[in-house]
mmCIF file of C-alpha atoms and ligand atoms in Angstrom:
data_model
loop_
_atom_site.group_PDB
_atom_site.id
_atom_site.type_symbol
_atom_site.label_atom_id
_atom_site.label_comp_id
_atom_site.label_asym_id
_atom_site.label_seq_id
_atom_site.Cartn_x
_atom_site.Cartn_y
_atom_site.Cartn_z
ATOM 1 C CA MET X 1299 149.988 308.241 171.365
ATOM 2 C CA SER X 1300 147.110 308.566 168.919
ATOM 3 C CA GLU X 1301 145.210 305.608 167.516
ATOM 4 C CA LYS X 1302 146.860 305.804 164.096
ATOM 5 C CA GLU X 1303 150.356 305.693 165.563
ATOM 6 C CA LEU X 1304 149.422 302.448 167.271
ATOM 7 C CA ILE X 1305 148.441 301.005 163.911
ATOM 8 C CA VAL X 1306 151.347 302.142 161.736
ATOM 9 C CA GLN X 1307 154.758 303.242 162.956
ATOM 10 C CA LYS X 1308 156.303 306.554 161.986
ATOM 11 C CA ILE X 1309 158.990 306.444 159.332
ATOM 12 C CA VAL X 1310 162.412 308.095 159.198
ATOM 13 C CA GLU X 1311 162.548 308.964 155.472
ATOM 14 C CA GLY X 1312 159.981 308.781 152.723
ATOM 15 C CA THR X 1313 156.459 309.674 151.666
ATOM 16 C CA VAL X 1314 153.258 309.295 153.671
ATOM 17 C CA ILE X 1315 150.054 309.448 151.656
ATOM 18 C CA ASP X 1316 147.428 310.201 154.276
ATOM 19 C CA HIS X 1317 143.649 310.711 154.395
ATOM 20 C CA ILE X 1318 143.099 308.400 151.436
ATOM 21 C CA GLU X 1319 139.415 307.659 151.018
ATOM 22 C CA ALA X 1320 138.701 304.490 153.028
ATOM 23 C CA GLY X 1321 139.160 301.332 150.995
ATOM 24 C CA LYS X 1322 140.987 303.007 148.067
ATOM 25 C CA ALA X 1323 144.639 302.376 149.046
ATOM 26 C CA LEU X 1324 145.173 299.501 146.619
ATOM 27 C CA HIS X 1325 143.616 301.440 143.754
ATOM 28 C CA VAL X 1326 145.863 304.394 144.657
ATOM 29 C CA LEU X 1327 148.987 302.198 144.571
ATOM 30 C CA SER X 1328 147.947 300.808 141.211
ATOM 31 C CA VAL X 1329 147.473 304.291 139.713
ATOM 32 C CA LEU X 1330 150.853 305.341 141.143
ATOM 33 C CA GLY X 1331 152.347 302.348 139.321
ATOM 34 C CA ILE X 1332 153.668 300.828 142.546
ATOM 35 C CA SER X 1333 153.464 297.034 142.589
ATOM 36 C CA GLY X 1334 155.713 296.306 145.563
ATOM 37 C CA GLU X 1335 158.215 294.543 143.340
ATOM 38 C CA GLU X 1336 160.380 297.682 143.436
ATOM 39 C CA GLY X 1337 161.610 296.403 146.803
ATOM 40 C CA LYS X 1338 160.778 299.541 148.824
ATOM 41 C CA VAL X 1339 159.432 299.135 152.341
ATOM 42 C CA ILE X 1340 155.727 300.001 152.094
ATOM 43 C CA THR X 1341 153.103 299.893 154.817
ATOM 44 C CA ILE X 1342 149.437 300.103 153.965
ATOM 45 C CA ALA X 1343 146.705 300.688 156.513
ATOM 46 C CA MET X 1344 143.110 300.433 155.387
ATOM 47 C CA ASN X 1345 139.876 301.526 157.020
ATOM 48 C CA VAL X 1346 141.595 302.917 160.109
ATOM 49 C CA PRO X 1347 139.852 305.490 162.358
ATOM 50 C CA SER X 1348 140.248 309.137 161.281
ATOM 51 C CA LYS X 1349 139.156 312.219 163.172
ATOM 52 C CA LYS X 1350 138.471 314.169 159.971
ATOM 53 C CA TYR X 1351 136.705 311.569 157.850
ATOM 54 C CA GLY X 1352 135.639 308.753 160.185
ATOM 55 C CA LYS X 1353 137.728 306.160 158.330
ATOM 56 C CA LYS X 1354 140.727 306.445 156.024
ATOM 57 C CA ASP X 1355 143.567 304.568 154.350
ATOM 58 C CA ILE X 1356 147.274 305.438 154.677
ATOM 59 C CA ILE X 1357 150.263 304.425 152.545
ATOM 60 C CA LYS X 1358 153.836 304.896 153.770
ATOM 61 C CA ILE X 1359 156.658 304.411 151.284
ATOM 62 C CA GLU X 1360 160.096 304.466 152.835
ATOM 63 C CA ASN X 1361 163.079 306.106 151.154
ATOM 64 C CA ALA X 1362 161.098 307.423 148.201
ATOM 65 C CA TYR X 1363 159.989 311.005 147.631
ATOM 66 C CA LEU X 1364 157.014 311.156 145.314
ATOM 67 C CA SER X 1365 156.681 314.315 143.210
ATOM 68 C CA PRO X 1366 153.392 316.227 142.813
ATOM 69 C CA GLU X 1367 153.296 315.090 139.143
ATOM 70 C CA ILE X 1368 153.087 311.517 140.404
ATOM 71 C CA THR X 1369 150.776 311.957 143.399
ATOM 72 C CA ASN X 1370 148.368 314.194 141.439
ATOM 73 C CA LYS X 1371 147.463 311.077 139.448
ATOM 74 C CA ILE X 1372 145.295 309.946 142.365
ATOM 75 C CA SER X 1373 143.269 313.186 142.488
ATOM 76 C CA LEU X 1374 140.161 311.653 140.936
ATOM 77 C CA ILE X 1375 140.265 308.521 143.101
ATOM 78 C CA SER X 1376 140.821 310.200 146.437
ATOM 79 C CA PRO X 1377 140.668 314.003 146.172
ATOM 80 C CA HIS X 1378 141.107 314.946 149.836
ATOM 81 C CA THR X 1379 144.415 313.205 150.243
ATOM 82 C CA THR X 1380 147.454 314.760 151.927
ATOM 83 C CA VAL X 1381 151.004 313.948 150.859
ATOM 84 C CA ASN X 1382 153.685 314.294 153.549
ATOM 85 C CA ILE X 1383 157.382 314.199 152.737
ATOM 86 C CA ILE X 1384 159.340 312.914 155.720
ATOM 87 C CA LYS X 1385 163.018 313.637 156.219
ATOM 88 C CA ASN X 1386 164.935 312.709 159.339
ATOM 89 C CA TYR X 1387 161.648 311.732 161.029
ATOM 90 C CA LYS X 1388 160.055 315.184 160.458
ATOM 91 C CA VAL X 1389 157.312 316.274 158.068
ATOM 92 C CA VAL X 1390 159.265 318.692 155.835
ATOM 93 C CA GLU X 1391 156.541 319.156 153.236
ATOM 94 C CA LYS X 1392 152.767 318.708 153.419
ATOM 95 C CA ARG X 1393 150.746 319.182 150.277
ATOM 96 C CA ALA X 1394 147.225 318.677 149.053
ATOM 97 C CA ILE X 1395 146.872 316.881 145.769
ATOM 98 C CA GLU X 1396 145.561 318.758 142.735
ATOM 99 C CA ILE X 1397 143.776 317.710 139.580
ATOM 100 C CA PRO X 1398 146.299 317.836 136.698
ATOM 101 C CA ASP X 1399 145.474 319.169 133.211
ATOM 102 C CA GLU X 1400 145.695 315.705 131.650
ATOM 103 C CA PHE X 1401 145.909 312.010 132.554
ATOM 104 C CA VAL X 1402 148.078 309.713 130.441
ATOM 105 C CA GLY X 1403 147.807 305.926 130.560
ATOM 106 C CA ILE X 1404 145.707 305.768 133.721
ATOM 107 C CA PHE X 1405 142.045 305.503 132.783
ATOM 108 C CA LYS X 1406 140.303 303.484 130.092
ATOM 109 C CA CYS X 1407 138.055 305.101 127.497
ATOM 110 C CA PRO X 1408 134.548 303.554 127.780
ATOM 111 C CA ASN X 1409 133.799 304.143 124.084
ATOM 112 C CA PRO X 1410 134.126 300.688 122.444
ATOM 113 C CA ASN X 1411 134.871 302.361 119.092
ATOM 114 C CA CYS X 1412 137.688 304.488 120.504
ATOM 115 C CA ILE X 1413 141.033 303.643 118.877
ATOM 116 C CA THR X 1414 142.591 303.202 122.335
ATOM 117 C CA ASN X 1415 140.432 300.079 122.743
ATOM 118 C CA SER X 1416 141.640 298.407 119.545
ATOM 119 C CA GLU X 1417 145.328 299.390 119.660
ATOM 120 C CA GLU X 1418 146.429 297.522 122.766
ATOM 121 C CA THR X 1419 149.798 299.244 123.083
ATOM 122 C CA MET X 1420 148.331 302.730 122.839
ATOM 123 C CA ALA X 1421 148.268 304.794 126.026
ATOM 124 C CA THR X 1422 144.986 306.541 126.779
ATOM 125 C CA LYS X 1423 145.015 310.285 127.210
ATOM 126 C CA PHE X 1424 142.333 312.441 128.769
ATOM 127 C CA TYR X 1425 142.252 316.219 128.973
ATOM 128 C CA VAL X 1426 140.498 317.915 131.883
ATOM 129 C CA PRO X 1427 138.175 320.575 130.417
ATOM 130 C CA SER X 1428 136.670 321.307 133.859
ATOM 131 C CA LYS X 1429 138.044 320.668 137.342
ATOM 132 C CA ASN X 1430 135.022 321.537 139.455
ATOM 133 C CA PRO X 1431 133.219 319.280 138.875
ATOM 134 C CA PRO X 1432 135.979 317.265 137.178
ATOM 135 C CA LEU X 1433 135.356 316.157 133.588
ATOM 136 C CA LEU X 1434 137.577 314.169 131.254
ATOM 137 C CA ARG X 1435 137.772 314.436 127.466
ATOM 138 C CA CYS X 1436 139.359 311.574 125.539
ATOM 139 C CA LYS X 1437 142.078 312.935 123.253
ATOM 140 C CA TYR X 1438 141.313 310.242 120.665
ATOM 141 C CA CYS X 1439 137.528 310.022 120.365
ATOM 142 C CA GLY X 1440 136.640 313.392 121.871
ATOM 143 C CA ARG X 1441 133.956 312.054 124.200
ATOM 144 C CA ILE X 1442 133.499 313.711 127.555
ATOM 145 C CA TYR X 1443 133.110 311.653 130.710
ATOM 146 C CA SER X 1444 132.713 312.085 134.435
ATOM 147 C CA PRO X 1445 135.509 310.379 136.432
ATOM 148 C CA ASN X 1446 133.388 307.438 137.623
ATOM 149 C CA GLU X 1447 132.778 306.421 133.981
ATOM 150 C CA VAL X 1448 136.464 305.841 133.185
ATOM 151 C CA MET X 1449 137.530 303.971 136.350
HETATM 152 N N1 LIG T 1056 154.281 310.463 159.785
HETATM 153 C C1 LIG T 1056 155.107 309.343 159.686
HETATM 154 N N2 LIG T 1056 156.417 309.412 160.049
HETATM 155 C C2 LIG T 1056 156.927 310.562 160.532
HETATM 156 C C3 LIG T 1056 156.108 311.723 160.643
HETATM 157 C C4 LIG T 1056 154.769 311.640 160.257
HETATM 158 O O1 LIG T 1056 154.655 308.277 159.246
HETATM 159 N N3 LIG T 1056 158.204 310.571 160.909
HETATM 160 C C5 LIG T 1056 152.875 310.365 159.364
HETATM 161 C C6 LIG T 1056 151.891 310.556 160.483
HETATM 162 O O2 LIG T 1056 151.619 309.320 161.108
HETATM 163 C C7 LIG T 1056 150.671 311.081 159.745
HETATM 164 C C8 LIG T 1056 151.290 311.871 158.590
HETATM 165 O O3 LIG T 1056 152.620 311.396 158.443
HETATM 166 O O4 LIG T 1056 149.901 310.017 159.211
HETATM 167 C C9 LIG T 1056 151.301 313.355 158.796
HETATM 168 O O5 LIG T 1056 151.981 313.625 160.004
HETATM 169 P P1 LIG T 1056 151.620 314.898 160.882
HETATM 170 O O6 LIG T 1056 151.622 316.103 160.024
HETATM 171 O O7 LIG T 1056 152.514 314.900 162.058
HETATM 172 O O8 LIG T 1056 150.168 314.493 161.379
HETATM 173 P P2 LIG T 1056 148.820 315.356 161.429
HETATM 174 O O9 LIG T 1056 149.100 316.678 162.058
HETATM 175 O O10 LIG T 1056 147.788 314.479 162.026
HETATM 176 O O11 LIG T 1056 148.535 315.557 159.878
HETATM 177 P P3 LIG T 1056 147.263 316.250 159.180
HETATM 178 O O12 LIG T 1056 147.139 317.639 159.737
HETATM 179 O O13 LIG T 1056 147.639 316.233 157.714
HETATM 180 O O14 LIG T 1056 146.094 315.368 159.487
HETATM 181 ZN ZN1 LIG T 1057 138.191 307.576 123.569
#
């Protein structure tokens, strides 16, 4: 039995988000819009040993199958993350996350004059003019940012 299996049990059905950058699991859950109040069984392991990266976080959500559209939202927070779909105890799908073409309602525009900062109910929207390195362009004020500026 490997070290990580000692820390978090395998699940029968659901989604395992693995190789999350160490310490980012709670930020990842927040971006996914998961508060825990949905009632799903969720296990979170943070800063556990990882062969590939030294340390990592893991999130296991039972009986929920997260689509790429949803999990791609975390691409700028933890790019080297793997999403595993588990059915009947087996990994039936393993995918890398990808940077989507736009992010809606996730990041905050740092421009104090941007309309998204005065209209509280307005969702932010950023286009991705470049993916490598990733850049974000605010739909509303047009400014271009690197990911660390909007988080
Ligand atoms: N997992 C789980 N429940 C299962 C099967 C797998 O929680 N029934 C978890 C494993 O603990 C692991 C992840 O899903 O964190 C991926 O499983 P697997 O592909 O078997 O592990 P690795 O080969 O180590 O994955 P990778 O190559 O992506 O590192
Ligand atoms: Zn803006």
